[in-house]
Short mmCIF file of C-alpha atoms in Angstrom, two decimals:
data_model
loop_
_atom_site.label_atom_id
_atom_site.label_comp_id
_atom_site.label_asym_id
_atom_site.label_seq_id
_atom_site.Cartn_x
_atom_site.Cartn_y
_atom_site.Cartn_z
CA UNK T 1 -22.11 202.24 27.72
CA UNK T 2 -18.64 200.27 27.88
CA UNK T 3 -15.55 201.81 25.98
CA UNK T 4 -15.01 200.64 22.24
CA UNK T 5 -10.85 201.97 22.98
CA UNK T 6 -10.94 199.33 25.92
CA UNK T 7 -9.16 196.27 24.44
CA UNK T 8 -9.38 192.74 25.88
CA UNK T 9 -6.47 191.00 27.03
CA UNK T 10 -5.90 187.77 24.70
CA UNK T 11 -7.00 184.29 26.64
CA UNK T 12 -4.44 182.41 28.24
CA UNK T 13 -3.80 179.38 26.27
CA UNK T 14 -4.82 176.17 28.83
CA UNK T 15 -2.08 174.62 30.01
CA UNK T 16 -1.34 171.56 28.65
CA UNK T 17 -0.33 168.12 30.94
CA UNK T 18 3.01 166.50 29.80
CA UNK T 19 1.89 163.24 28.26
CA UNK T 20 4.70 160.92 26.94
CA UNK T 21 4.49 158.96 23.32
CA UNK T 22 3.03 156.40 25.47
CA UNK T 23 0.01 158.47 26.23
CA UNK T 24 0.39 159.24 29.66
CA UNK T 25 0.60 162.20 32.02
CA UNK T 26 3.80 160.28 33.37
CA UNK T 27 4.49 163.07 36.36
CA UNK T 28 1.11 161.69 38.08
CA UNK T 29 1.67 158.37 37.19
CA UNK T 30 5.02 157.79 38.40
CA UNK T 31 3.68 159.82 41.33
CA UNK T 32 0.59 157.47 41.67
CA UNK T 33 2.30 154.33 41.30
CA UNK T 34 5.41 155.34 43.98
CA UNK T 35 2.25 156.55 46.75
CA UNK T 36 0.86 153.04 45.92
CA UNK T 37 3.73 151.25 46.19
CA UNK T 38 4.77 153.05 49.70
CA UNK T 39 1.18 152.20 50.90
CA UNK T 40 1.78 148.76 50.11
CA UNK T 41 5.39 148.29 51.61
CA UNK T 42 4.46 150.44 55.17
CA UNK T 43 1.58 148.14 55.24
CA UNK T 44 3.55 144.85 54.95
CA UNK T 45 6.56 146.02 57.27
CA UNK T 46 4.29 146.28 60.50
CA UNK T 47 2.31 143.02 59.76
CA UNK T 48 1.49 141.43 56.80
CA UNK T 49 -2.44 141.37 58.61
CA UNK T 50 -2.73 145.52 57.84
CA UNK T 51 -2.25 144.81 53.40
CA UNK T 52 -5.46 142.77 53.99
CA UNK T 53 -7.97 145.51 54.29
CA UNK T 54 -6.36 147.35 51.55
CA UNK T 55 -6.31 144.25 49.24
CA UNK T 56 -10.20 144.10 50.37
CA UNK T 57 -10.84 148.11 49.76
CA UNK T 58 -9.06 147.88 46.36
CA UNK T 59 -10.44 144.69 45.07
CA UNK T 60 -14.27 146.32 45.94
CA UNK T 61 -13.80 149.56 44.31
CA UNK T 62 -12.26 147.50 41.31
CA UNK T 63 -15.17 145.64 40.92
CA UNK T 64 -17.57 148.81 41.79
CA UNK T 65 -15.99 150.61 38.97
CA UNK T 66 -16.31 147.56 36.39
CA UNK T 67 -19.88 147.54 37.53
CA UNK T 68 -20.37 151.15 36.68
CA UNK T 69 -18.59 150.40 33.43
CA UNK T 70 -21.10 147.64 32.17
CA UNK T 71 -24.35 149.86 33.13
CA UNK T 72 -23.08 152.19 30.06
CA UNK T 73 -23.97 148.81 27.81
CA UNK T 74 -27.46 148.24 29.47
CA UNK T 75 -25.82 145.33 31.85
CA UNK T 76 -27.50 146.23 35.35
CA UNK T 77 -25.16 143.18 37.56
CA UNK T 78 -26.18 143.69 41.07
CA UNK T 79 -23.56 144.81 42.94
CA UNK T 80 -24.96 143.97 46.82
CA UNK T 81 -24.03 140.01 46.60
CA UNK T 82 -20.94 140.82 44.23
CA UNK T 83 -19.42 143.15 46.91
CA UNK T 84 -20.38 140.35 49.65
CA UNK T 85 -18.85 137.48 47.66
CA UNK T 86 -15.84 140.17 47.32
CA UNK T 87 -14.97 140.49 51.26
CA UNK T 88 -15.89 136.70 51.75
CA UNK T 89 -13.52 135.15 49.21
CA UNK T 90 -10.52 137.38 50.47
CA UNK T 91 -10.89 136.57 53.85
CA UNK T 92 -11.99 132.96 53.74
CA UNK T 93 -8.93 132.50 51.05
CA UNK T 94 -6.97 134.20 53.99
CA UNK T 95 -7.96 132.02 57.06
CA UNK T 96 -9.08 129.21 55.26
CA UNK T 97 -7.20 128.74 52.34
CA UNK T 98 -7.49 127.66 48.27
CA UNK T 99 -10.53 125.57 48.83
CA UNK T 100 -12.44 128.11 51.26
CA UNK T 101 -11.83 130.68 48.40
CA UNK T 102 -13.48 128.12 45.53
CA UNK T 103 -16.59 127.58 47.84
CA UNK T 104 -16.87 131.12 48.46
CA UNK T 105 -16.88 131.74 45.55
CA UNK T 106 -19.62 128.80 44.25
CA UNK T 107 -21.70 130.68 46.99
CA UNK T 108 -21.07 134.27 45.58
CA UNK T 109 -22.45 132.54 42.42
CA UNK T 110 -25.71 131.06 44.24
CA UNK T 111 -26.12 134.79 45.93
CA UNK T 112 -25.77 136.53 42.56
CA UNK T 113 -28.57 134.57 40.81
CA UNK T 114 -31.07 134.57 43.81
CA UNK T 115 -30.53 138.24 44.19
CA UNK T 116 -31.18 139.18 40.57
CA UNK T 117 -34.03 136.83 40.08
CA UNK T 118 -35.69 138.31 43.13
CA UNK T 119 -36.16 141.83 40.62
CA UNK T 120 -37.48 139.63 38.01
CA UNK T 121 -37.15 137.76 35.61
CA UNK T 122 -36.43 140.69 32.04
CA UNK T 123 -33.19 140.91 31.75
CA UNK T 124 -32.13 138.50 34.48
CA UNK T 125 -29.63 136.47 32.14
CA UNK T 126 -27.60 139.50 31.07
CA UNK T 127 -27.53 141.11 34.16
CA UNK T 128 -26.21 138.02 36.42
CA UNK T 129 -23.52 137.11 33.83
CA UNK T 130 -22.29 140.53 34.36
CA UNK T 131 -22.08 140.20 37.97
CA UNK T 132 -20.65 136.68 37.22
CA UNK T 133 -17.80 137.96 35.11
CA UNK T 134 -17.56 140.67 37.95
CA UNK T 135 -17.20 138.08 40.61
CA UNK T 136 -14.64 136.14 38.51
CA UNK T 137 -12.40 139.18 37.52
CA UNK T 138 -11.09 140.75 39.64
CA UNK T 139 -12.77 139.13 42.93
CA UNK T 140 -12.31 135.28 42.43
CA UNK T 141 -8.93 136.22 40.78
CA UNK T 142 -7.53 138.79 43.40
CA UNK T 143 -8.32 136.16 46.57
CA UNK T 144 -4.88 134.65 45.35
CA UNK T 145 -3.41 137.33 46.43
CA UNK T 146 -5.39 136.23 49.92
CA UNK T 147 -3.57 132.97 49.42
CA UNK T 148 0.36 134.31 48.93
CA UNK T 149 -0.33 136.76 51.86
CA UNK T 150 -1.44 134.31 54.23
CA UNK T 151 2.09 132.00 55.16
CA UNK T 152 4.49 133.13 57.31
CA UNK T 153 6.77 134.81 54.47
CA UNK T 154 3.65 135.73 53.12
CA UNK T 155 4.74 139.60 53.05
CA UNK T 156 7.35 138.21 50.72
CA UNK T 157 5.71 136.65 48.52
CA UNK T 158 3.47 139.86 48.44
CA UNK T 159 6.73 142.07 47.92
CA UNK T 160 7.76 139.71 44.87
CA UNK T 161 5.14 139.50 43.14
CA UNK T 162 4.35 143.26 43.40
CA UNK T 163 7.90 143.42 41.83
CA UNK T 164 7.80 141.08 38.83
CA UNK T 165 4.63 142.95 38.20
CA UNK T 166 6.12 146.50 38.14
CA UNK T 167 9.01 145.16 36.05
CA UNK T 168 6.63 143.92 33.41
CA UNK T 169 5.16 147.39 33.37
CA UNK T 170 7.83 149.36 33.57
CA UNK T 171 10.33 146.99 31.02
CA UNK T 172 7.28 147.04 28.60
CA UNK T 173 6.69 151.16 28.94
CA UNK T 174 10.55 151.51 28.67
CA UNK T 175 11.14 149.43 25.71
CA UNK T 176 8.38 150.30 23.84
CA UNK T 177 8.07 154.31 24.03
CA UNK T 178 11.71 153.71 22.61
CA UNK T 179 11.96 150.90 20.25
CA UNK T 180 8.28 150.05 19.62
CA UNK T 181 7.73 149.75 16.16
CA UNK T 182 5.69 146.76 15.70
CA UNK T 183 2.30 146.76 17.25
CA UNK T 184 1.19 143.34 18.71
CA UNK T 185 -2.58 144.11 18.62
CA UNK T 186 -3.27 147.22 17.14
CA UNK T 187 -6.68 146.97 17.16
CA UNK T 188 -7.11 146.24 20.95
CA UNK T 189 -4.35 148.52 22.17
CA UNK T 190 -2.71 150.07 19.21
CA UNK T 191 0.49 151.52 21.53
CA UNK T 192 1.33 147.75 22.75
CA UNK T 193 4.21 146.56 20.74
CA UNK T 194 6.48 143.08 20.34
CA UNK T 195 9.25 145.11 21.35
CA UNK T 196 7.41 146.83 24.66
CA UNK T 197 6.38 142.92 25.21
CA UNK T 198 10.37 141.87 24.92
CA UNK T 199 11.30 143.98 27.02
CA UNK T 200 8.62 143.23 29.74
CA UNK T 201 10.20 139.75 29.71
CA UNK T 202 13.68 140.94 29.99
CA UNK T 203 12.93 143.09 32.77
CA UNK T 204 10.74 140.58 34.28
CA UNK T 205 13.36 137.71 33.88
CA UNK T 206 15.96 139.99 35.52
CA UNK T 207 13.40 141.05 38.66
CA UNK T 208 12.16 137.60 38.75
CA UNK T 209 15.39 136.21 39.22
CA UNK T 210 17.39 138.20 41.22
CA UNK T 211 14.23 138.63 44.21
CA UNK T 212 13.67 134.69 44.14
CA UNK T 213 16.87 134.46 45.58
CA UNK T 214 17.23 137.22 47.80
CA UNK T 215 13.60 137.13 49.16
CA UNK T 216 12.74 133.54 48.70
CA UNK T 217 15.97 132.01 48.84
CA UNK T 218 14.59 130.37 45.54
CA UNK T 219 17.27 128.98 42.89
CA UNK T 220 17.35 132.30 40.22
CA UNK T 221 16.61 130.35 36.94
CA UNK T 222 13.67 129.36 38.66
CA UNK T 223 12.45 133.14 39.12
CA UNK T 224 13.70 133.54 35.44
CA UNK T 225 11.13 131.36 34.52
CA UNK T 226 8.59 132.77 36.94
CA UNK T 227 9.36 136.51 34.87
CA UNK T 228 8.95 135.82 31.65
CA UNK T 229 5.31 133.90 32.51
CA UNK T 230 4.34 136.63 34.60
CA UNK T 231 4.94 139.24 31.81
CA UNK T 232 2.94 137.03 29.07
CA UNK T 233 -0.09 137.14 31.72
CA UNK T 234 0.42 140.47 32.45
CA UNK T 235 0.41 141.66 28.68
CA UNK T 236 -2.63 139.38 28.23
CA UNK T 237 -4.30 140.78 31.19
CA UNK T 238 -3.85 144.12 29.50
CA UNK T 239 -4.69 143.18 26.26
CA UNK T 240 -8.41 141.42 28.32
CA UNK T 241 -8.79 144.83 29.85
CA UNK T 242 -8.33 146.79 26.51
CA UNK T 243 -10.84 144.83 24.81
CA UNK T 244 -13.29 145.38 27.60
CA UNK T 245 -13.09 148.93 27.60
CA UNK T 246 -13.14 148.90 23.42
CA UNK T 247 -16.30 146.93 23.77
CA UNK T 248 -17.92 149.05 26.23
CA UNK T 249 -17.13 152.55 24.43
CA UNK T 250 -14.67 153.69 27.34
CA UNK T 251 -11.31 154.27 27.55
CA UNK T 252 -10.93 154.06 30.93
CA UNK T 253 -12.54 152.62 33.88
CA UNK T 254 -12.38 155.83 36.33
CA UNK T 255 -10.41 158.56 37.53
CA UNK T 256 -9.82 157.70 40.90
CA UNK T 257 -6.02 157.46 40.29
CA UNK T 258 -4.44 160.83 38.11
CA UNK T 259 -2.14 159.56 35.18
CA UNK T 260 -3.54 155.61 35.40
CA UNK T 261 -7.16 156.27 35.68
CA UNK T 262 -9.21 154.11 37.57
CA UNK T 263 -8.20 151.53 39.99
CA UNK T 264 -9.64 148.50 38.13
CA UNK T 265 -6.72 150.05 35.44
CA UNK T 266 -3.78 149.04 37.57
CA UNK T 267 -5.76 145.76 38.78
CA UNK T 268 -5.98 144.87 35.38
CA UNK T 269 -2.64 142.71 34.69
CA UNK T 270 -2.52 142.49 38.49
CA UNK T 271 -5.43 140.12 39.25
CA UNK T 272 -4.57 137.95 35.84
CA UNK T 273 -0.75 137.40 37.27
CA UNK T 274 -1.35 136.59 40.87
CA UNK T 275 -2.84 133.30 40.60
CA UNK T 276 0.11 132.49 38.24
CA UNK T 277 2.54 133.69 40.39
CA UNK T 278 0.84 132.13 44.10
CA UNK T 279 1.00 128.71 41.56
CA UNK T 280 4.54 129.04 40.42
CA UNK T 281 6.33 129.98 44.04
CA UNK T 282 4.55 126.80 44.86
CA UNK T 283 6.84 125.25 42.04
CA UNK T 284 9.63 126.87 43.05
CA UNK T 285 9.37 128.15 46.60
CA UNK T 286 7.56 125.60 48.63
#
């Protein structure tokens, strides 16, 4: 018989992750985002050739996980052809350039509907425009990042847009875990406010700028310009994502990164800014 004196230590209470006002566990993701970052520069300074399989890996497991995501609304997109079209519009967009990457993707389109209709015909329309909208965001969309990687500063172009990008983020995060008061859609994402968006452009002005010049050797009111566009795309490009995940039930696409949560999370703004940035340095760095 056990011992009615014996008493029970009391349960540790669980420990509890730091999260910030903005509702992140900010330790993993500023270390997250620095490991992706480093990945991303070693990558580039060897030969701008090496970010391509990474840009391939990253854009497949985005659109693996937005797959996944859809199945939780009955949306069954084949993901075979979708993966396929993936790896072909990157590296046609690559070697071949803007109009490789628009056939590709016409023929991504063509596999998509053959594939599907092969299962059958119940359910065939919802399922291929879910691989559609798959194929479109983020594979059609991240082969311009294909298309600023592939001239011969291409690893600039790379490192400049990754940092107008960051400086939206990070300006926006800044300015709104300490001045956001006035939510800019709070029913999409309720901790996105007009002052976390002015400060994206700030920062994004500033970055924008001051890189054109030293990377690009671009006139710095053009990269101005090139800032405060990229952070309007890139707060719309959160703004698509949140109402994705609001419509599917989810608040996040995966867990594959700690602090951000899944990779098509960081992609999100990412994939919507690139073909306005490979656009713009066309504008203003030739």
């Amino acid at each position: 018989m056990s011992d009615s004196s014996t008493t029970e230590e009391p349960a540790a209470p669980p420990v509890q992750r730091s999260r910030t006002k903005a509702g992140r566990d900010l330790p993993a993701a500023i270390g997250v985002g620095v490991g992706l970052a480093a990945l991303i520069i070693v990558s580039l300074a060897f030969n701008r050739e090496f970010f391509l399989p990474i840009l391939v890996a990253a854009i497949c497991i985005g659109a693996w996980e937005l797959r996944r995501a859809v199945r939780q609304v009955g949306i069954d997109a084949p993901i075979v052809p979708v993966v396929i079209g993936a790896v072909s519009m990157l590296l046609s967009a690559y070697y071949r350039g803007p109009e490789a990457l628009v056939l590709t993707f016409g023929l991504t389109c063509v596999g998509v509907l053959v594939w599907r209709v092969a299962d059958g015909v119940d359910g065939a329309i919802r399922d291929i425009a879910g691989a559609l909208f798959i194929a479109l965001y983020p594979c059609f969309l991240g082969g311009f990042a294909a298309l600023l990687l592939a001239g011969d500063d291409g690893h600039l172009r790379i490192v400049y847009f990754v940092l107008v990008t960051v400086a939206s983020d990070i300006g926006g995060y800044a300015f709104g875990v300490f001045l956001g008061k006035h939510p800019m859609a709070p029913s999409l994402s309720p901790k996105k406010s007009w002052e976390g968006f002015a400060g994206s452009a700030f920062t994004c002005a500033v970055v924008g700028a001051v890189s054109l010049v030293l990377l690009l050797d671009g006139t710095w009111w053009h990269g101005a310009v090139i800032g405060v566009v990229v952070a309007a795309a890139a707060t719309i490009g959160d703004l698509i994502e949140s109402s994705i995940k609001r419509d599917l039930g989810i608040k996040d696409m995966g867990t594959l990164l700690p602090g951000h949560g899944g990779l098509m999370d960081r992609l999100d703004s990412l994939v919507l800014c690139v073909p306005v940035v490979w656009a713009l340095l066309l504008w203003a760095a030739p």
